[in-house]
Coordinates of C-alpha atoms and ligand atoms in Angstrom, one line a residue:
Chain A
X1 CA 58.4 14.0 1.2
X2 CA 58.8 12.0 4.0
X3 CA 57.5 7.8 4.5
X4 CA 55.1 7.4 7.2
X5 CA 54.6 4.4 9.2
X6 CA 51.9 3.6 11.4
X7 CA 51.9 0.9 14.3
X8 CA 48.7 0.2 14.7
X9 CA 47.9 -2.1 18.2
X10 CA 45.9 -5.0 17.9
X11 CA 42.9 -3.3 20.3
X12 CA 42.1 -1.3 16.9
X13 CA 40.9 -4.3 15.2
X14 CA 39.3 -6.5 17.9
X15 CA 35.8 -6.5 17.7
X16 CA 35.7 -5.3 14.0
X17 CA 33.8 -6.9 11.2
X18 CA 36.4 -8.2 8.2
X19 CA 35.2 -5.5 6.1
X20 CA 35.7 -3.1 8.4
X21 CA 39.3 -4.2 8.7
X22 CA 40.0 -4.2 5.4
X23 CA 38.3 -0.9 4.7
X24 CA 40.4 0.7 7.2
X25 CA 43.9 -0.6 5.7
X26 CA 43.0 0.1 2.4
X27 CA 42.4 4.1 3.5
X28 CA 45.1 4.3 5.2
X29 CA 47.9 2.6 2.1
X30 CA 45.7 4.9 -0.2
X31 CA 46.8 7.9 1.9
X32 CA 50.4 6.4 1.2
X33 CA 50.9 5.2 4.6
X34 CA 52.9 2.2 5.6
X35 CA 50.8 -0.1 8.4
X36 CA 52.2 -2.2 11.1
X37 CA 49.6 -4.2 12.6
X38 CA 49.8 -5.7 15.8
X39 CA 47.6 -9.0 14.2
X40 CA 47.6 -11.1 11.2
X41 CA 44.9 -11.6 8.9
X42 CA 42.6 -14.3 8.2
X43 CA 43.4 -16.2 4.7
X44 CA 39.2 -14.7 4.3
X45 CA 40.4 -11.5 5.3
X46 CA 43.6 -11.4 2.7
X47 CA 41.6 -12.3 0.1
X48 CA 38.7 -9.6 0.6
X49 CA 42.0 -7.2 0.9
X50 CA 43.3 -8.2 -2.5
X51 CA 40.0 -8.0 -4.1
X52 CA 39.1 -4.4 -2.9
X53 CA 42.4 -3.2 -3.2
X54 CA 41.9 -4.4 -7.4
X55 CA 38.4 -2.9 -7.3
X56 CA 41.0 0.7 -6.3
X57 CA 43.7 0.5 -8.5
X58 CA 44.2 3.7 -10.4
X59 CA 48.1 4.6 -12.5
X60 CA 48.9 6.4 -9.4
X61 CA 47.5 3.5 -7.4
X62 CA 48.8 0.3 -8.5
X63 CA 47.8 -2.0 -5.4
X64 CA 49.7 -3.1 -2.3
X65 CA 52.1 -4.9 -0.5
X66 CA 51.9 -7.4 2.1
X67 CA 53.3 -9.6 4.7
X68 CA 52.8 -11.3 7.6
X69 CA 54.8 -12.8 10.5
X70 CA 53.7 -14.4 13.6
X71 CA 52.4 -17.7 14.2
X72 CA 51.5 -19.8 11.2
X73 CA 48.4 -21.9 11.0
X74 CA 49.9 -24.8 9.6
X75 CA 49.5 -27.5 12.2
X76 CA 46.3 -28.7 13.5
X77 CA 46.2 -27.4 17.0
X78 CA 46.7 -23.7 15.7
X79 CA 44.4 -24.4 13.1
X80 CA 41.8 -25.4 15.6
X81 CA 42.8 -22.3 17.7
X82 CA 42.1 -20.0 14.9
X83 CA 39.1 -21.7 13.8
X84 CA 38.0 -21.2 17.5
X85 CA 38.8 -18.0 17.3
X86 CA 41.8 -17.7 19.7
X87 CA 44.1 -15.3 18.7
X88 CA 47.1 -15.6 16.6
X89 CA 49.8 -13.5 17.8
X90 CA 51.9 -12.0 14.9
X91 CA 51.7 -9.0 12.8
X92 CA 51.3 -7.6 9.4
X93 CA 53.2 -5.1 6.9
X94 CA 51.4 -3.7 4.5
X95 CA 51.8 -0.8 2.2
X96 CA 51.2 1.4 -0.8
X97 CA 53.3 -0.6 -3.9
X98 CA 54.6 2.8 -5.4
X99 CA 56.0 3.5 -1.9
X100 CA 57.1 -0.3 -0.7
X101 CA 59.2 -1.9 -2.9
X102 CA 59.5 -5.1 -1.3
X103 CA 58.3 -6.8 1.7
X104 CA 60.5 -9.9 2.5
X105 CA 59.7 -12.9 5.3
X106 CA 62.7 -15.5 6.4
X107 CA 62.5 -17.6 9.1
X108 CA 62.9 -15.0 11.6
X109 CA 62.2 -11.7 10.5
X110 CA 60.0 -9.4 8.2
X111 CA 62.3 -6.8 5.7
X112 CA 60.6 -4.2 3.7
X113 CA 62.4 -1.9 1.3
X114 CA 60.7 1.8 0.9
X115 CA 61.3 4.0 -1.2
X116 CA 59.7 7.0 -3.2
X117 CA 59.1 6.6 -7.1
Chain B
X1 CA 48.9 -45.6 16.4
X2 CA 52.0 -46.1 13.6
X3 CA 51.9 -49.6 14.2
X4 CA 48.5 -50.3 13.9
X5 CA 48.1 -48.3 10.9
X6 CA 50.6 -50.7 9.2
X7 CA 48.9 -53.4 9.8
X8 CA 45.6 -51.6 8.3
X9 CA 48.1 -50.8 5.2
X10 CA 49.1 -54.8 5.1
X11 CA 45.4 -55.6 5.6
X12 CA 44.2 -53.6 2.3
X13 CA 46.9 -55.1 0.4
X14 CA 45.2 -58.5 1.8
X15 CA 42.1 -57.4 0.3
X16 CA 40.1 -56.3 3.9
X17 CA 39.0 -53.4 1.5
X18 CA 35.3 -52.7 3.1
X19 CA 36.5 -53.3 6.6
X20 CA 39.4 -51.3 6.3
X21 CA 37.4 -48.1 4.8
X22 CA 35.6 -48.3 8.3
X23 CA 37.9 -48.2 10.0
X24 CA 39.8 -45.4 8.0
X25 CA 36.6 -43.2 8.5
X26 CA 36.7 -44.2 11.8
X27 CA 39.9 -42.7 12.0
X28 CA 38.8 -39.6 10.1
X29 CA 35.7 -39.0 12.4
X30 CA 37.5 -39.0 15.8
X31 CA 39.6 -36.0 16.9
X32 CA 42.7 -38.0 16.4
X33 CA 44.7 -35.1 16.2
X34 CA 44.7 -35.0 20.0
X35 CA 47.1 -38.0 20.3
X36 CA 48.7 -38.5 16.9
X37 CA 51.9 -36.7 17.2
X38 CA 52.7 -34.4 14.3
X39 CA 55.3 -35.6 12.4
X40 CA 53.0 -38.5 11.8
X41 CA 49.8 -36.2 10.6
X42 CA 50.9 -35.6 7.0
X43 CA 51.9 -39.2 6.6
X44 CA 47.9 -40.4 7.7
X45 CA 46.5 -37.5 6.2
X46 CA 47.8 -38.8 2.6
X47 CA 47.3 -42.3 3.5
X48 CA 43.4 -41.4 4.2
X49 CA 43.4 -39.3 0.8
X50 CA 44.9 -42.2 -1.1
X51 CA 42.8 -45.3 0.3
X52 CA 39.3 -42.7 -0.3
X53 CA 40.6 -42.5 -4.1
X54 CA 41.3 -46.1 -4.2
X55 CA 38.3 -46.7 -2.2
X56 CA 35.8 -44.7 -4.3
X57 CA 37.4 -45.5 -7.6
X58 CA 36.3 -49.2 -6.4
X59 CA 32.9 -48.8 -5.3
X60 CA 31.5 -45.0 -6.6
X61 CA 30.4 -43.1 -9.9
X62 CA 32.7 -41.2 -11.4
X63 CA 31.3 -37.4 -12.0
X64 CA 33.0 -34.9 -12.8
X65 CA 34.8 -32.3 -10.7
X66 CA 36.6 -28.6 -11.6
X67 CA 40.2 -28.7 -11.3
X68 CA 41.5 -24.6 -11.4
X69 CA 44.7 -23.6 -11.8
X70 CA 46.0 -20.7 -9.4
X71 CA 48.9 -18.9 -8.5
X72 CA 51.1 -15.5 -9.7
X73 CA 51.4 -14.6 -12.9
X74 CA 53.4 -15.6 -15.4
X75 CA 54.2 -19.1 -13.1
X76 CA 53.1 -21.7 -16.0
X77 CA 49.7 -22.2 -15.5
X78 CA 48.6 -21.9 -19.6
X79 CA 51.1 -23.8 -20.3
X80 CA 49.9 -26.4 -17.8
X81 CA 46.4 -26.0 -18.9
X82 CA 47.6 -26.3 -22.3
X83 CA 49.8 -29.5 -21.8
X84 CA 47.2 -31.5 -20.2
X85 CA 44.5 -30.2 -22.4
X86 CA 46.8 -30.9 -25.7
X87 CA 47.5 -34.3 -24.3
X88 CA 44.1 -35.4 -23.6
X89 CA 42.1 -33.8 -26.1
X90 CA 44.5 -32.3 -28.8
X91 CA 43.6 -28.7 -28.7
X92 CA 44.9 -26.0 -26.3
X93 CA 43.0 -23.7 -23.4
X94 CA 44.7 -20.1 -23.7
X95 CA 47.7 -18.3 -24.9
X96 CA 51.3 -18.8 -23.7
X97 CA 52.8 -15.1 -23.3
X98 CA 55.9 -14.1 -21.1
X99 CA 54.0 -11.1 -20.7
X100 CA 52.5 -11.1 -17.2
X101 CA 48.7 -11.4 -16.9
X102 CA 48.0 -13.0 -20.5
X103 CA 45.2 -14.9 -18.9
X104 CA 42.7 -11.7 -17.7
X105 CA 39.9 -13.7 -17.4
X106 CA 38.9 -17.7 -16.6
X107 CA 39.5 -20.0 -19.5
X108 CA 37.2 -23.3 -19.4
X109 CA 38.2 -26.4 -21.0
X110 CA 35.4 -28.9 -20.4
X111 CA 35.4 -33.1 -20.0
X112 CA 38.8 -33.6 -20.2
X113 CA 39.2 -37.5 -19.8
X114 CA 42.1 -38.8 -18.1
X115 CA 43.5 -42.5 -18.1
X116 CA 46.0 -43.1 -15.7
X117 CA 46.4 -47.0 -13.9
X118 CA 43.1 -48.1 -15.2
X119 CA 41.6 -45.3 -13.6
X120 CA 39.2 -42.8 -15.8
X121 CA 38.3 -39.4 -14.4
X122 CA 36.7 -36.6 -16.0
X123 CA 37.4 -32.9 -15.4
X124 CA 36.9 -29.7 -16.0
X125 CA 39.6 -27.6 -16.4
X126 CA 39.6 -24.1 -14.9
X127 CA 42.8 -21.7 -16.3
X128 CA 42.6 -19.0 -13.9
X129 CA 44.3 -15.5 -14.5
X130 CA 47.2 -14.6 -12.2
X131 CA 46.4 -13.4 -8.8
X132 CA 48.5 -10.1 -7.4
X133 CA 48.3 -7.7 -4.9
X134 CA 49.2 -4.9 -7.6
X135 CA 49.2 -4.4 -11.2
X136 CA 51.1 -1.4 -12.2
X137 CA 50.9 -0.5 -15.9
X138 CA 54.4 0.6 -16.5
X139 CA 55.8 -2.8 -16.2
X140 CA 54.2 -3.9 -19.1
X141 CA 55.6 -0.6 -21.5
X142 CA 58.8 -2.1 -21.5
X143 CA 57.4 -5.3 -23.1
X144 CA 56.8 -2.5 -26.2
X145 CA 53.0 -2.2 -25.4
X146 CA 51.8 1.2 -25.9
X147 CA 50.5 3.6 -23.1
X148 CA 46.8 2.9 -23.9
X149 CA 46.8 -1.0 -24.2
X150 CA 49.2 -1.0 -21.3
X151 CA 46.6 0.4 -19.1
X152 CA 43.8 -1.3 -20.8
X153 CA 45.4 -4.7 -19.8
X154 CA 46.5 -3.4 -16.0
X155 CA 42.6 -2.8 -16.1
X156 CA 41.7 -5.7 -17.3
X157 CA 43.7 -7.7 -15.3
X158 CA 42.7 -5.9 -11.8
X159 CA 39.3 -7.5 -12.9
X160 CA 40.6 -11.1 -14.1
X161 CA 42.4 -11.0 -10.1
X162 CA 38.9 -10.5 -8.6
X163 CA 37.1 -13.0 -10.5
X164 CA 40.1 -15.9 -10.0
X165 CA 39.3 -15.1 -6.4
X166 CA 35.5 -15.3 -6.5
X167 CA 36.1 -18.8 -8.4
X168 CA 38.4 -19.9 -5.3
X169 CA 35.2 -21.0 -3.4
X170 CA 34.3 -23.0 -6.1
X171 CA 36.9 -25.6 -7.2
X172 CA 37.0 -28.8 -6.7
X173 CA 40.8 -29.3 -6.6
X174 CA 43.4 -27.4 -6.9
X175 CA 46.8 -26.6 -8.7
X176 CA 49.0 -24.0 -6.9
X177 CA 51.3 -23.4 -9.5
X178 CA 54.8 -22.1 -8.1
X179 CA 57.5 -20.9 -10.5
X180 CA 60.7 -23.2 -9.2
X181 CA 63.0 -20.5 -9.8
X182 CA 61.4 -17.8 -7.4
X183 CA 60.8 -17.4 -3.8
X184 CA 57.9 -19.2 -2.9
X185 CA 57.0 -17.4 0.1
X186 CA 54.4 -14.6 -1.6
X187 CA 51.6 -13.4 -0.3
X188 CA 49.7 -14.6 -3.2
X189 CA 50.7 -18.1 -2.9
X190 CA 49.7 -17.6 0.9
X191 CA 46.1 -16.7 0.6
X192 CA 45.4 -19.3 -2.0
X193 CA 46.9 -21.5 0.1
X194 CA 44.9 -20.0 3.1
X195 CA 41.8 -20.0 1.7
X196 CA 41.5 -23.6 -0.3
X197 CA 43.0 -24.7 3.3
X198 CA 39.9 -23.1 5.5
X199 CA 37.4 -25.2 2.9
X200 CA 39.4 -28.8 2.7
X201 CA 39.8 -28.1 -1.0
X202 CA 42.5 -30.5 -2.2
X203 CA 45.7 -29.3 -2.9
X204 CA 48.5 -30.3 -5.3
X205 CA 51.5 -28.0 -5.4
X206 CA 52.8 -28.1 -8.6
X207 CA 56.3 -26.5 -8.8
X208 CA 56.9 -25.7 -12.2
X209 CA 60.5 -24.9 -14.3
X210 CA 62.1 -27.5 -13.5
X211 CA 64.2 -27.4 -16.6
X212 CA 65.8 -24.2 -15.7
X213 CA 69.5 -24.5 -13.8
X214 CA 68.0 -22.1 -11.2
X215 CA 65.2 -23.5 -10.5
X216 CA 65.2 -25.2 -6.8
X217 CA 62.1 -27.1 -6.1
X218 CA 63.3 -28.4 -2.7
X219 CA 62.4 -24.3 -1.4
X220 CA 58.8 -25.2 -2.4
X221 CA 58.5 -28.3 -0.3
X222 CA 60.4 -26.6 2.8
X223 CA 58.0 -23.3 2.4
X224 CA 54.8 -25.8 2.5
X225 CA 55.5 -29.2 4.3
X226 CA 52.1 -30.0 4.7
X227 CA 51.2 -30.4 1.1
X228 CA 52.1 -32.6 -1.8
X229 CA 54.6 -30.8 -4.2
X230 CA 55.3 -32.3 -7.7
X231 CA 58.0 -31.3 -10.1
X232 CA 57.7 -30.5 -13.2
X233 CA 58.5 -28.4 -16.2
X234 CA 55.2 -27.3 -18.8
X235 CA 58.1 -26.4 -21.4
X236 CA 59.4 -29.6 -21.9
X237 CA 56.5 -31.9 -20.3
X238 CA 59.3 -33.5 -17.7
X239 CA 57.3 -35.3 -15.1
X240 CA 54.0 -34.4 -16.7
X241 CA 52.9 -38.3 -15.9
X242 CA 53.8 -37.7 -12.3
X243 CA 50.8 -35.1 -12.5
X244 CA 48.5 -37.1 -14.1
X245 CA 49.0 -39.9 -11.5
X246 CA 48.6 -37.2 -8.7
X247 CA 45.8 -35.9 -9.7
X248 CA 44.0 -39.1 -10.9
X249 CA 44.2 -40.2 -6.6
X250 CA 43.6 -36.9 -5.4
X251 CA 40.4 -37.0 -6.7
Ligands
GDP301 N1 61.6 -22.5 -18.9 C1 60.3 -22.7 -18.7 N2 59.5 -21.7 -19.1 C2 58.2 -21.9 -18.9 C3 57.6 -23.1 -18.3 N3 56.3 -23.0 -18.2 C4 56.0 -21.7 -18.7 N4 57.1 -21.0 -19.1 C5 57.2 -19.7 -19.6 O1 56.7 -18.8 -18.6 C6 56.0 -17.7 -19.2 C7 54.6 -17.6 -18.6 O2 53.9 -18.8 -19.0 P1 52.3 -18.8 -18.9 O3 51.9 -20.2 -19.1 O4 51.7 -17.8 -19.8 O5 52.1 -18.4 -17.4 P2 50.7 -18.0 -16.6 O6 50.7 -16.5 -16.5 O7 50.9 -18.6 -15.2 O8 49.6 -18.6 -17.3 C8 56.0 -17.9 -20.7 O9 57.1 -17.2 -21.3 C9 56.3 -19.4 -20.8 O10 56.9 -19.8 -22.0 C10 58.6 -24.1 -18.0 O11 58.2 -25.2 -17.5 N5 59.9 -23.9 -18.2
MG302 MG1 47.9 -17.6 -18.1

């Protein structure tokens, strides 16, 4: 069986509601797809994902993985942007864990290992 | 602004307590960060934190605040929980296992009294379960656990993840217990940070395992600059003190 990965463009999510977001990554990792998303999630956002994704985990779904790479909200001035509701350019990997061994962030790069069981 | 702020720093030491804690919530009130140049945020930022402690420990009633412990499994933090716990009260919070996700649901230890420079605080402490973004049941068979109770404790734990990020909201302060010898750039360790970030929770960065010869704590403090990291290893109580004093003027 093949891996598929989906780029998703960040005109998919603007406008949605953070459970919408969420509810349309987690059917799409549950499918066993692997998302690239042209945005990066609110710290809100992650955490609703990590909690629904726990509410789905079966044996033949064990949960996700995750990572993020764009601009970091670490300083105040992106901090305020974000809290204003500018948008923070960057994206996200996520994927099914049985398929996406390991997603990996340095300085200047995301690396994610696939692989079937 | 540096300069000035030394003299505000020489002035407490003078004694211009009142007058000074104006003046610091002065500084608090106004949008500084528009001319304040980076570098010089964190610096203020703990200055502000540590003259409020003094400053309150002076002049307010204590009460008592919830102090949880977060971060991945298997990281340290029951044997945090229990260290501080055994030293302040004599009796332990939760078990100890190298078995990830031990702790499946929130252990409470309640009015825990520290002393530490003449300071009392009370606390209670919160022993959260690990948080993840999976839990996959064959990693714990090859700890010997059986098929069934493996997959009774994934369960369990996929519930014990939800309810350590329910009680996120709710702390007071927080622990964000790192394992020193492991990347600290998770996901996990993102989103707790994240999230106790977006509601001015306080945050102490405890990076723990210090006592193994991998373990490289100076990762830690480059991963998050803007928060206060201390050192220490649960196992053999290195630095504990350091802990104690840290979170006795973070609060
Ligand atoms: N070497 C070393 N091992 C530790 C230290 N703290 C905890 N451990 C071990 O790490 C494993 C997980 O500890 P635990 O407190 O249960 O972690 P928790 O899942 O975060 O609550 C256990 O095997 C502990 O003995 C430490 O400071 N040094
Ligand atoms: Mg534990």
């Amino acid at each position: 069986m093949a891996i598929q990965i989906e780029l998703i463009p960040s005109t998919v999510f603007s406008g949605k509601e953070q459970d919408e977001k969420v509810r349309f990554i987690l059917n799409m990792v549950r499918r066993d797809k692997i998302l690239v998303l042209e945005a990066t999630l609110s710290p809100v956002e992650e955490k609703l994902l990590i909690e629904k994704t726990m509410d789905h985990v079966t044996k033949d779904f064990p949960g996700i993985e995750i990572a993020s790479f764009g601009e970091e909200a670490v300083d105040l001035k992106s901090k305020l942007v974000r809290f204003l509701g500018g948008r923070m350019s960057g994206f996200t990997v996520v994927g099914p864990s049985n398929l996406v061994k390991e997603v990996k962030r340095d300085p200047d790069k995301l690396s994610l290992w696939a692989a079937h069981k | 602004m540096f300069f000035n702020l030394s003299h505000l720093i020489f002035r407490a030491k003078q004694g211009g307590v009142a007058l000074l804690h104006g003046a610091v919530q002065f500084i608090q009130d106004i949008p500084w960060i528009f001319y304040i140049p980076e570098k010089m945020q964190m610096p203020i930022g703990n200055f502000i934190k540590w003259f409020n402690a003094l400053f309150n420990g002076f002049f307010k009633k204590k009460k008592t605040f919830s102090l949880g412990l977060y971060g991945n499994p298997n990281v340290g933090k029951t044997s945090i929980a229990n260290r501080i716990s055994l030293d302040w009260t004599g009796t332990e919070v939760g078990v100890v296992s190298e078995i990830p996700h031990e702790t499946r649901t929130v252990q409470k230890k309640e009015r825990i009294s520290l002393r530490v420079d003449g300071r009392e605080i009370t606390m209670n402490l919160l022993d959260m379960p690990g948080i993840a973004t999976k839990v996959d049941y064959r990693d714990f068979l090859k700890y010997g656990l059986s098929q069934a109770e493996s997959q009774q404790r994934a369960k369990e734990a996929t519930k014990g993840i939800v309810e350590a990020i329910k009680w996120l909201d709710n702390v007071d302060v927080a622990l964000v217990v790192m394992d020193a010898t492991q990347d600290p750039y998770t996901q996990v360790n993102i989103t707790i940070l994240g999230n106790l970030e977006a509601r001015s929770i306080p945050i102490i960065i405890v990076a723990n395992k210090i006592d193994l010869k991998k373990a490289k704590p100076e990762k830690i403090r480059e991963a998050f600059p803007q928060h206060e990291v201390v050192e220490i290893s649960a196992l053999t109580g290195e630095n504990i003190e350091k802990l104690y004093k840290t979170i006795a003027y973070n609060t």
